[in-house]
């Protein structure tokens, strides 16, 4: 799972750049100053809601969030994780469609909200940002195809191995080597497409095989090579 808009400067800082601001009228600058804001979220707070009409984009300045859809039975299907430096909501803005998924904070999180009209105007005058948005949309399509293959062709054991590697690559490790995310067993089960009981059993097996170390909800990968082989990761 690759980063969203990787290597792009904090998008909120673009709205403090005089080369960008010169494209706005005085009235627009006043409106921007009033509507652009930093929003703080506690763990579990909703950032965007599936089916809602998008009003703008959210740049994550701090924290981690999860994107998910609700199935017919009300069960979450986690799609991806968002970390500091990622942007939420741009696809719905560009496609003029409701949000296709919800996002909730997984820890104390701060996001910079940019209203739709100002985001679109900056795209007109910032070719690098426009290109990176296009690149990200292409990557999202690739990830969707990969997820379909991932769930259809791999065993649950193989899926767990790959998910752990992907989480580490996406979110990094803390100072003790644990992946920088705290997932419930139910969330892990949703990620790999299995029952919670199966996820619990598999995590215990991985621990017994010395593939991972488990400390509460935190997981540290001990043997990357074996997980790569087990998950058939390229």
Short mmCIF file of N, CA and C in Angstrom, two decimals, residues 33-203:
data_model
loop_
_atom_site.label_atom_id
_atom_site.label_comp_id
_atom_site.label_asym_id
_atom_site.label_seq_id
_atom_site.Cartn_x
_atom_site.Cartn_y
_atom_site.Cartn_z
N UNK A 33 -9.23 32.16 4.23
CA UNK A 33 -8.76 32.37 5.60
C UNK A 33 -9.79 31.92 6.62
N UNK A 34 -11.06 32.07 6.27
CA UNK A 34 -12.14 31.71 7.19
C UNK A 34 -12.41 30.21 7.20
N UNK A 35 -12.29 29.57 6.02
CA UNK A 35 -12.72 28.17 5.90
C UNK A 35 -11.59 27.15 6.05
N UNK A 36 -10.36 27.52 5.71
CA UNK A 36 -9.23 26.58 5.91
C UNK A 36 -8.97 26.46 7.40
N UNK A 37 -8.91 25.24 7.89
CA UNK A 37 -8.78 25.07 9.34
C UNK A 37 -8.05 23.78 9.70
N UNK A 38 -7.48 23.77 10.88
CA UNK A 38 -6.88 22.56 11.45
C UNK A 38 -7.91 21.94 12.38
N UNK A 39 -8.23 20.66 12.15
CA UNK A 39 -9.23 19.96 12.95
C UNK A 39 -8.55 18.85 13.74
N UNK A 40 -8.86 18.77 15.02
CA UNK A 40 -8.31 17.72 15.89
C UNK A 40 -9.34 16.61 16.08
N UNK A 41 -8.87 15.37 16.03
CA UNK A 41 -9.73 14.20 16.20
C UNK A 41 -9.17 13.30 17.29
N UNK A 42 -10.06 12.74 18.09
CA UNK A 42 -9.68 11.72 19.06
C UNK A 42 -9.84 10.34 18.41
N UNK A 43 -9.26 9.33 19.02
CA UNK A 43 -9.37 7.97 18.50
C UNK A 43 -10.83 7.59 18.34
N UNK A 44 -11.19 7.10 17.15
CA UNK A 44 -12.56 6.69 16.87
C UNK A 44 -13.42 7.77 16.25
N UNK A 45 -12.93 9.03 16.22
CA UNK A 45 -13.71 10.11 15.62
C UNK A 45 -13.78 9.94 14.10
N UNK A 46 -14.94 10.27 13.55
CA UNK A 46 -15.16 10.17 12.11
C UNK A 46 -14.57 11.40 11.41
N UNK A 47 -13.78 11.17 10.37
CA UNK A 47 -13.22 12.26 9.57
C UNK A 47 -14.08 12.49 8.33
N UNK A 48 -14.35 11.44 7.58
CA UNK A 48 -15.32 11.51 6.48
C UNK A 48 -16.23 10.30 6.59
N UNK A 49 -17.44 10.42 6.01
CA UNK A 49 -18.43 9.35 6.12
C UNK A 49 -18.85 8.88 4.74
N UNK A 50 -18.86 7.58 4.54
CA UNK A 50 -19.27 6.98 3.28
C UNK A 50 -20.67 7.48 2.89
N UNK A 51 -20.79 7.91 1.64
CA UNK A 51 -22.08 8.37 1.14
C UNK A 51 -22.32 9.86 1.30
N UNK A 52 -21.50 10.54 2.11
CA UNK A 52 -21.67 11.98 2.32
C UNK A 52 -21.13 12.76 1.13
N UNK A 53 -21.67 13.95 0.93
CA UNK A 53 -21.20 14.82 -0.15
C UNK A 53 -19.90 15.50 0.28
N UNK A 54 -18.84 15.39 -0.52
CA UNK A 54 -17.56 15.98 -0.13
C UNK A 54 -17.60 17.50 -0.17
N UNK A 55 -17.01 18.11 0.84
CA UNK A 55 -16.93 19.57 0.91
C UNK A 55 -15.52 20.07 0.65
N UNK A 56 -14.55 19.15 0.74
CA UNK A 56 -13.15 19.54 0.55
C UNK A 56 -12.25 18.34 0.81
N UNK A 57 -10.96 18.60 0.96
CA UNK A 57 -9.99 17.54 1.22
C UNK A 57 -9.42 17.70 2.62
N UNK A 58 -8.85 16.61 3.12
CA UNK A 58 -8.24 16.61 4.45
C UNK A 58 -6.79 16.14 4.32
N UNK A 59 -5.88 16.99 4.73
CA UNK A 59 -4.45 16.63 4.74
C UNK A 59 -4.09 16.22 6.17
N UNK A 60 -3.65 14.97 6.35
CA UNK A 60 -3.30 14.50 7.69
C UNK A 60 -1.93 15.05 8.09
N UNK A 61 -1.95 15.92 9.07
CA UNK A 61 -0.71 16.54 9.55
C UNK A 61 -0.09 15.74 10.68
N UNK A 62 -0.91 14.94 11.35
CA UNK A 62 -0.44 14.17 12.50
C UNK A 62 -1.40 13.01 12.73
N UNK A 63 -0.84 11.83 13.07
CA UNK A 63 -1.69 10.70 13.43
C UNK A 63 -1.89 9.69 12.32
N UNK A 64 -2.81 8.74 12.59
CA UNK A 64 -3.12 7.65 11.66
C UNK A 64 -4.63 7.46 11.62
N UNK A 65 -5.15 7.14 10.44
CA UNK A 65 -6.59 6.88 10.28
C UNK A 65 -6.78 5.63 9.43
N UNK A 66 -7.98 5.09 9.46
CA UNK A 66 -8.29 3.94 8.61
C UNK A 66 -9.44 4.29 7.68
N UNK A 67 -9.34 3.83 6.43
CA UNK A 67 -10.42 3.95 5.46
C UNK A 67 -11.16 2.62 5.43
N UNK A 68 -12.49 2.66 5.47
CA UNK A 68 -13.24 1.41 5.48
C UNK A 68 -14.62 1.60 4.86
N UNK A 69 -15.20 0.49 4.43
CA UNK A 69 -16.58 0.45 3.96
C UNK A 69 -17.37 -0.47 4.88
N UNK A 70 -18.68 -0.25 4.96
CA UNK A 70 -19.54 -1.14 5.74
C UNK A 70 -20.25 -2.11 4.80
N UNK A 71 -20.19 -3.40 5.15
CA UNK A 71 -20.88 -4.41 4.37
C UNK A 71 -22.36 -4.42 4.68
N UNK A 72 -23.09 -5.30 4.00
CA UNK A 72 -24.54 -5.39 4.21
C UNK A 72 -24.87 -5.81 5.65
N UNK A 73 -23.94 -6.54 6.27
CA UNK A 73 -24.17 -6.98 7.65
C UNK A 73 -23.66 -5.97 8.67
N UNK A 74 -23.23 -4.80 8.19
CA UNK A 74 -22.73 -3.77 9.10
C UNK A 74 -21.29 -3.97 9.53
N UNK A 75 -20.63 -4.98 8.97
CA UNK A 75 -19.26 -5.27 9.34
C UNK A 75 -18.29 -4.41 8.53
N UNK A 76 -17.25 -3.91 9.18
CA UNK A 76 -16.26 -3.09 8.50
C UNK A 76 -15.38 -3.92 7.57
N UNK A 77 -15.05 -3.35 6.43
CA UNK A 77 -14.00 -3.89 5.57
C UNK A 77 -12.97 -2.79 5.41
N UNK A 78 -11.83 -2.97 6.09
CA UNK A 78 -10.77 -1.96 6.04
C UNK A 78 -10.12 -1.98 4.66
N UNK A 79 -10.03 -0.80 4.06
CA UNK A 79 -9.46 -0.68 2.72
C UNK A 79 -7.98 -0.31 2.75
N UNK A 80 -7.65 0.64 3.59
CA UNK A 80 -6.25 1.06 3.70
C UNK A 80 -6.08 1.93 4.93
N UNK A 81 -4.84 2.24 5.24
CA UNK A 81 -4.54 3.13 6.36
C UNK A 81 -3.94 4.43 5.82
N UNK A 82 -4.22 5.51 6.50
CA UNK A 82 -3.72 6.82 6.11
C UNK A 82 -2.82 7.32 7.23
N UNK A 83 -1.68 7.85 6.87
CA UNK A 83 -0.75 8.35 7.87
C UNK A 83 -0.45 9.82 7.62
N UNK A 84 0.34 10.41 8.51
CA UNK A 84 0.74 11.79 8.37
C UNK A 84 1.36 12.04 6.99
N UNK A 85 0.87 13.09 6.32
CA UNK A 85 1.35 13.40 4.98
C UNK A 85 0.43 12.94 3.87
N UNK A 86 -0.61 12.17 4.22
CA UNK A 86 -1.55 11.68 3.22
C UNK A 86 -2.76 12.61 3.10
N UNK A 87 -3.46 12.49 1.98
CA UNK A 87 -4.64 13.31 1.73
C UNK A 87 -5.87 12.41 1.57
N UNK A 88 -6.98 12.84 2.18
CA UNK A 88 -8.25 12.11 2.10
C UNK A 88 -9.26 12.95 1.32
N UNK A 89 -10.01 12.30 0.44
CA UNK A 89 -11.16 12.93 -0.16
C UNK A 89 -10.97 13.49 -1.55
N UNK A 90 -9.75 13.45 -2.08
CA UNK A 90 -9.50 14.08 -3.38
C UNK A 90 -10.22 13.37 -4.52
N UNK A 91 -10.33 12.03 -4.46
CA UNK A 91 -10.95 11.30 -5.58
C UNK A 91 -12.42 11.67 -5.72
N UNK A 92 -13.11 11.79 -4.59
CA UNK A 92 -14.53 12.14 -4.64
C UNK A 92 -14.74 13.56 -5.15
N UNK A 93 -13.82 14.46 -4.79
CA UNK A 93 -13.91 15.84 -5.29
C UNK A 93 -13.77 15.86 -6.81
N UNK A 94 -12.77 15.13 -7.32
CA UNK A 94 -12.50 15.16 -8.76
C UNK A 94 -13.57 14.43 -9.57
N UNK A 95 -14.16 13.37 -8.98
CA UNK A 95 -15.18 12.61 -9.71
C UNK A 95 -16.59 13.14 -9.47
N UNK A 96 -16.70 14.13 -8.57
CA UNK A 96 -18.00 14.72 -8.21
C UNK A 96 -18.97 13.63 -7.73
N UNK A 97 -18.47 12.77 -6.88
CA UNK A 97 -19.27 11.69 -6.32
C UNK A 97 -19.22 11.75 -4.79
N UNK A 98 -20.20 11.14 -4.12
CA UNK A 98 -20.13 11.05 -2.65
C UNK A 98 -18.89 10.27 -2.21
N UNK A 99 -18.51 10.44 -0.97
CA UNK A 99 -17.38 9.67 -0.45
C UNK A 99 -17.68 8.18 -0.60
N UNK A 100 -16.73 7.42 -1.14
CA UNK A 100 -16.92 6.00 -1.36
C UNK A 100 -16.58 5.15 -0.15
N UNK A 101 -16.04 5.78 0.89
CA UNK A 101 -15.67 5.06 2.11
C UNK A 101 -15.64 6.05 3.26
N UNK A 102 -15.59 5.51 4.46
CA UNK A 102 -15.46 6.33 5.66
C UNK A 102 -14.02 6.31 6.15
N UNK A 103 -13.67 7.31 6.95
CA UNK A 103 -12.33 7.34 7.57
C UNK A 103 -12.50 7.75 9.03
N UNK A 104 -11.85 7.00 9.92
CA UNK A 104 -11.86 7.35 11.34
C UNK A 104 -10.44 7.40 11.87
N UNK A 105 -10.23 8.24 12.86
CA UNK A 105 -8.91 8.37 13.48
C UNK A 105 -8.62 7.13 14.33
N UNK A 106 -7.38 6.64 14.27
CA UNK A 106 -6.98 5.49 15.07
C UNK A 106 -6.17 5.90 16.29
N UNK A 107 -5.89 7.20 16.38
CA UNK A 107 -5.19 7.78 17.52
C UNK A 107 -5.46 9.28 17.46
N UNK A 108 -4.91 10.05 18.39
CA UNK A 108 -5.06 11.50 18.30
C UNK A 108 -4.50 11.97 16.96
N UNK A 109 -5.33 12.66 16.20
CA UNK A 109 -4.99 13.00 14.81
C UNK A 109 -5.34 14.45 14.53
N UNK A 110 -4.53 15.10 13.70
CA UNK A 110 -4.83 16.45 13.24
C UNK A 110 -4.85 16.48 11.73
N UNK A 111 -5.86 17.15 11.17
CA UNK A 111 -5.99 17.25 9.73
C UNK A 111 -6.26 18.69 9.32
N UNK A 112 -5.67 19.08 8.21
CA UNK A 112 -5.91 20.40 7.65
C UNK A 112 -7.01 20.27 6.60
N UNK A 113 -8.10 21.00 6.79
CA UNK A 113 -9.22 20.95 5.84
C UNK A 113 -9.10 22.09 4.83
N UNK A 114 -9.17 21.73 3.54
CA UNK A 114 -9.15 22.70 2.44
C UNK A 114 -10.45 22.58 1.66
N UNK A 115 -11.25 23.64 1.57
CA UNK A 115 -12.51 23.58 0.82
C UNK A 115 -12.27 23.22 -0.64
N UNK A 116 -13.27 22.58 -1.23
CA UNK A 116 -13.18 22.05 -2.59
C UNK A 116 -12.73 23.09 -3.62
N UNK A 117 -13.36 24.26 -3.65
CA UNK A 117 -13.09 25.25 -4.70
C UNK A 117 -11.63 25.71 -4.69
N UNK A 118 -11.03 25.78 -3.50
CA UNK A 118 -9.65 26.24 -3.40
C UNK A 118 -8.67 25.13 -3.79
N UNK A 119 -9.01 23.90 -3.44
CA UNK A 119 -8.19 22.76 -3.84
C UNK A 119 -8.15 22.66 -5.37
N UNK A 120 -9.31 22.78 -6.01
CA UNK A 120 -9.38 22.67 -7.47
C UNK A 120 -8.63 23.82 -8.15
N UNK A 121 -8.68 24.98 -7.56
CA UNK A 121 -8.00 26.12 -8.16
C UNK A 121 -6.49 25.96 -8.07
N UNK A 122 -6.01 25.42 -6.94
CA UNK A 122 -4.57 25.19 -6.79
C UNK A 122 -4.10 24.15 -7.80
N UNK A 123 -4.93 23.13 -8.08
CA UNK A 123 -4.55 22.13 -9.08
C UNK A 123 -4.30 22.78 -10.44
N UNK A 124 -5.08 23.81 -10.75
CA UNK A 124 -4.92 24.49 -12.03
C UNK A 124 -3.56 25.17 -12.16
N UNK A 125 -3.01 25.60 -11.03
CA UNK A 125 -1.79 26.41 -11.05
C UNK A 125 -0.58 25.70 -10.44
N UNK A 126 -0.73 24.41 -10.11
CA UNK A 126 0.39 23.67 -9.50
C UNK A 126 0.50 22.33 -10.22
N UNK A 127 1.22 22.29 -11.36
CA UNK A 127 1.30 21.08 -12.18
C UNK A 127 1.81 19.86 -11.44
N UNK A 128 2.77 20.04 -10.53
CA UNK A 128 3.32 18.89 -9.81
C UNK A 128 2.26 18.24 -8.94
N UNK A 129 1.46 19.05 -8.25
CA UNK A 129 0.39 18.50 -7.42
C UNK A 129 -0.65 17.79 -8.29
N UNK A 130 -1.00 18.39 -9.42
CA UNK A 130 -1.97 17.77 -10.33
C UNK A 130 -1.45 16.44 -10.85
N UNK A 131 -0.17 16.39 -11.17
CA UNK A 131 0.42 15.14 -11.66
C UNK A 131 0.41 14.07 -10.58
N UNK A 132 0.74 14.46 -9.35
CA UNK A 132 0.78 13.49 -8.26
C UNK A 132 -0.61 12.98 -7.90
N UNK A 133 -1.63 13.83 -8.06
CA UNK A 133 -3.01 13.38 -7.86
C UNK A 133 -3.35 12.32 -8.90
N UNK A 134 -3.00 12.57 -10.16
CA UNK A 134 -3.25 11.62 -11.24
C UNK A 134 -2.51 10.31 -10.98
N UNK A 135 -1.27 10.42 -10.51
CA UNK A 135 -0.48 9.22 -10.20
C UNK A 135 -1.15 8.42 -9.10
N UNK A 136 -1.65 9.13 -8.09
CA UNK A 136 -2.26 8.44 -6.95
C UNK A 136 -3.54 7.71 -7.38
N UNK A 137 -4.34 8.34 -8.24
CA UNK A 137 -5.56 7.69 -8.72
C UNK A 137 -5.20 6.40 -9.45
N UNK A 138 -4.15 6.44 -10.26
CA UNK A 138 -3.70 5.25 -10.96
C UNK A 138 -3.25 4.17 -9.98
N UNK A 139 -2.55 4.59 -8.93
CA UNK A 139 -2.10 3.63 -7.91
C UNK A 139 -3.28 3.02 -7.17
N UNK A 140 -4.30 3.84 -6.90
CA UNK A 140 -5.50 3.33 -6.22
C UNK A 140 -6.17 2.24 -7.04
N UNK A 141 -6.26 2.46 -8.36
CA UNK A 141 -6.85 1.45 -9.24
C UNK A 141 -6.04 0.16 -9.19
N UNK A 142 -4.71 0.32 -9.18
CA UNK A 142 -3.84 -0.85 -9.10
C UNK A 142 -4.00 -1.59 -7.78
N UNK A 143 -4.15 -0.84 -6.69
CA UNK A 143 -4.33 -1.45 -5.38
C UNK A 143 -5.66 -2.21 -5.31
N UNK A 144 -6.70 -1.65 -5.93
CA UNK A 144 -8.00 -2.32 -5.93
C UNK A 144 -7.92 -3.66 -6.65
N UNK A 145 -7.24 -3.67 -7.79
CA UNK A 145 -7.07 -4.93 -8.54
C UNK A 145 -6.23 -5.91 -7.74
N UNK A 146 -5.21 -5.40 -7.06
CA UNK A 146 -4.35 -6.27 -6.25
C UNK A 146 -5.12 -6.87 -5.08
N UNK A 147 -6.02 -6.07 -4.48
CA UNK A 147 -6.81 -6.55 -3.35
C UNK A 147 -7.73 -7.69 -3.77
N UNK A 148 -8.35 -7.56 -4.96
CA UNK A 148 -9.23 -8.61 -5.46
C UNK A 148 -8.45 -9.92 -5.62
N UNK A 149 -7.26 -9.81 -6.22
CA UNK A 149 -6.41 -10.99 -6.40
C UNK A 149 -5.97 -11.54 -5.05
N UNK A 150 -5.61 -10.62 -4.16
CA UNK A 150 -5.11 -10.95 -2.82
C UNK A 150 -6.14 -11.82 -2.07
N UNK A 151 -7.40 -11.41 -2.10
CA UNK A 151 -8.44 -12.12 -1.35
C UNK A 151 -8.87 -13.41 -2.05
N UNK A 152 -8.82 -13.41 -3.37
CA UNK A 152 -9.35 -14.55 -4.12
C UNK A 152 -8.35 -15.70 -4.25
N UNK A 153 -7.07 -15.40 -4.33
CA UNK A 153 -6.10 -16.41 -4.70
C UNK A 153 -5.16 -16.85 -3.57
N UNK A 154 -5.15 -16.14 -2.46
CA UNK A 154 -4.23 -16.50 -1.39
C UNK A 154 -4.97 -17.09 -0.19
N UNK A 155 -4.29 -17.98 0.52
CA UNK A 155 -4.86 -18.53 1.76
C UNK A 155 -4.83 -17.46 2.83
N UNK A 156 -5.58 -17.67 3.90
CA UNK A 156 -5.61 -16.69 4.99
C UNK A 156 -4.22 -16.54 5.60
N UNK A 157 -3.48 -17.63 5.71
CA UNK A 157 -2.13 -17.57 6.27
C UNK A 157 -1.22 -16.72 5.39
N UNK A 158 -1.34 -16.88 4.08
CA UNK A 158 -0.54 -16.08 3.15
C UNK A 158 -0.94 -14.60 3.22
N UNK A 159 -2.24 -14.35 3.36
CA UNK A 159 -2.73 -12.97 3.44
C UNK A 159 -2.22 -12.28 4.70
N UNK A 160 -2.19 -12.98 5.82
CA UNK A 160 -1.69 -12.39 7.06
C UNK A 160 -0.22 -12.01 6.91
N UNK A 161 0.57 -12.89 6.32
CA UNK A 161 2.00 -12.62 6.13
C UNK A 161 2.18 -11.36 5.29
N UNK A 162 1.42 -11.25 4.19
CA UNK A 162 1.58 -10.08 3.32
C UNK A 162 1.08 -8.82 3.98
N UNK A 163 -0.04 -8.88 4.70
CA UNK A 163 -0.58 -7.69 5.36
C UNK A 163 0.41 -7.14 6.38
N UNK A 164 1.04 -8.00 7.14
CA UNK A 164 2.01 -7.53 8.13
C UNK A 164 3.17 -6.80 7.47
N UNK A 165 3.64 -7.34 6.36
CA UNK A 165 4.73 -6.69 5.61
C UNK A 165 4.29 -5.36 5.03
N UNK A 166 3.06 -5.31 4.51
CA UNK A 166 2.54 -4.08 3.93
C UNK A 166 2.33 -3.00 5.00
N UNK A 167 1.82 -3.40 6.16
CA UNK A 167 1.61 -2.43 7.24
C UNK A 167 2.93 -1.82 7.68
N UNK A 168 3.95 -2.67 7.79
CA UNK A 168 5.27 -2.16 8.20
C UNK A 168 5.82 -1.20 7.16
N UNK A 169 5.67 -1.55 5.88
CA UNK A 169 6.17 -0.69 4.80
C UNK A 169 5.43 0.64 4.77
N UNK A 170 4.13 0.60 4.99
CA UNK A 170 3.30 1.80 4.92
C UNK A 170 3.49 2.71 6.13
N UNK A 171 3.49 2.12 7.32
CA UNK A 171 3.42 2.91 8.55
C UNK A 171 4.74 3.00 9.31
N UNK A 172 5.69 2.10 9.01
CA UNK A 172 6.97 2.14 9.70
C UNK A 172 6.93 1.48 11.07
N UNK A 173 8.06 1.57 11.78
CA UNK A 173 8.20 0.95 13.10
C UNK A 173 8.49 2.00 14.16
N UNK A 174 8.12 1.67 15.41
CA UNK A 174 8.49 2.56 16.52
C UNK A 174 9.91 2.24 16.96
N UNK A 175 10.38 2.89 18.01
CA UNK A 175 11.77 2.74 18.44
C UNK A 175 12.09 1.32 18.91
N UNK A 176 11.06 0.55 19.25
CA UNK A 176 11.27 -0.83 19.70
C UNK A 176 11.06 -1.85 18.59
N UNK A 177 10.80 -1.35 17.38
CA UNK A 177 10.66 -2.25 16.23
C UNK A 177 9.25 -2.73 15.96
N UNK A 178 8.27 -2.29 16.75
CA UNK A 178 6.88 -2.69 16.52
C UNK A 178 6.27 -1.82 15.42
N UNK A 179 5.38 -2.42 14.62
CA UNK A 179 4.69 -1.67 13.58
C UNK A 179 3.89 -0.55 14.23
N UNK A 180 3.93 0.64 13.63
CA UNK A 180 3.31 1.82 14.23
C UNK A 180 1.80 1.83 14.05
N UNK A 181 1.14 0.83 14.58
CA UNK A 181 -0.32 0.81 14.58
C UNK A 181 -0.79 -0.19 15.62
N UNK A 182 -1.91 0.12 16.24
CA UNK A 182 -2.50 -0.76 17.24
C UNK A 182 -3.84 -1.25 16.71
N UNK A 183 -3.89 -2.53 16.30
CA UNK A 183 -5.10 -3.09 15.70
C UNK A 183 -5.74 -4.12 16.62
N UNK A 184 -7.07 -4.06 16.71
CA UNK A 184 -7.78 -5.12 17.42
C UNK A 184 -7.72 -6.38 16.57
N UNK A 185 -7.97 -7.52 17.17
CA UNK A 185 -7.98 -8.76 16.40
C UNK A 185 -9.10 -8.74 15.36
N UNK A 186 -10.20 -8.06 15.68
CA UNK A 186 -11.30 -7.96 14.71
C UNK A 186 -10.86 -7.14 13.50
N UNK A 187 -10.13 -6.05 13.73
CA UNK A 187 -9.64 -5.23 12.62
C UNK A 187 -8.65 -6.01 11.77
N UNK A 188 -7.79 -6.79 12.42
CA UNK A 188 -6.85 -7.61 11.66
C UNK A 188 -7.60 -8.66 10.83
N UNK A 189 -8.64 -9.23 11.42
CA UNK A 189 -9.46 -10.22 10.69
C UNK A 189 -10.11 -9.58 9.47
N UNK A 190 -10.63 -8.35 9.62
CA UNK A 190 -11.24 -7.64 8.49
C UNK A 190 -10.23 -7.39 7.39
N UNK A 191 -9.01 -7.08 7.79
CA UNK A 191 -7.96 -6.79 6.80
C UNK A 191 -7.64 -8.00 5.93
N UNK A 192 -7.63 -9.18 6.54
CA UNK A 192 -7.23 -10.37 5.79
C UNK A 192 -8.42 -11.21 5.33
N UNK A 193 -9.64 -10.71 5.61
CA UNK A 193 -10.83 -11.37 5.10
C UNK A 193 -11.11 -12.71 5.74
N UNK A 194 -11.15 -12.74 7.08
CA UNK A 194 -11.44 -13.99 7.77
C UNK A 194 -12.18 -13.70 9.06
N UNK A 195 -12.57 -14.75 9.77
CA UNK A 195 -13.25 -14.59 11.06
C UNK A 195 -12.24 -14.18 12.13
N UNK A 196 -12.73 -13.49 13.15
CA UNK A 196 -11.85 -13.03 14.23
C UNK A 196 -11.13 -14.20 14.88
N UNK A 197 -11.84 -15.31 15.08
CA UNK A 197 -11.24 -16.48 15.74
C UNK A 197 -10.07 -17.02 14.91
N UNK A 198 -10.22 -17.01 13.59
CA UNK A 198 -9.15 -17.49 12.72
C UNK A 198 -7.94 -16.57 12.80
N UNK A 199 -8.18 -15.25 12.84
CA UNK A 199 -7.08 -14.30 12.94
C UNK A 199 -6.32 -14.49 14.25
N UNK A 200 -7.05 -14.70 15.34
CA UNK A 200 -6.42 -14.91 16.65
C UNK A 200 -5.54 -16.15 16.60
N UNK A 201 -6.07 -17.23 16.02
CA UNK A 201 -5.31 -18.48 15.94
C UNK A 201 -4.04 -18.32 15.09
N UNK A 202 -4.18 -17.65 13.96
CA UNK A 202 -3.03 -17.48 13.07
C UNK A 202 -1.94 -16.61 13.69
N UNK A 203 -2.35 -15.55 14.37
CA UNK A 203 -1.37 -14.69 15.03
C UNK A 203 -0.62 -15.48 16.09
#
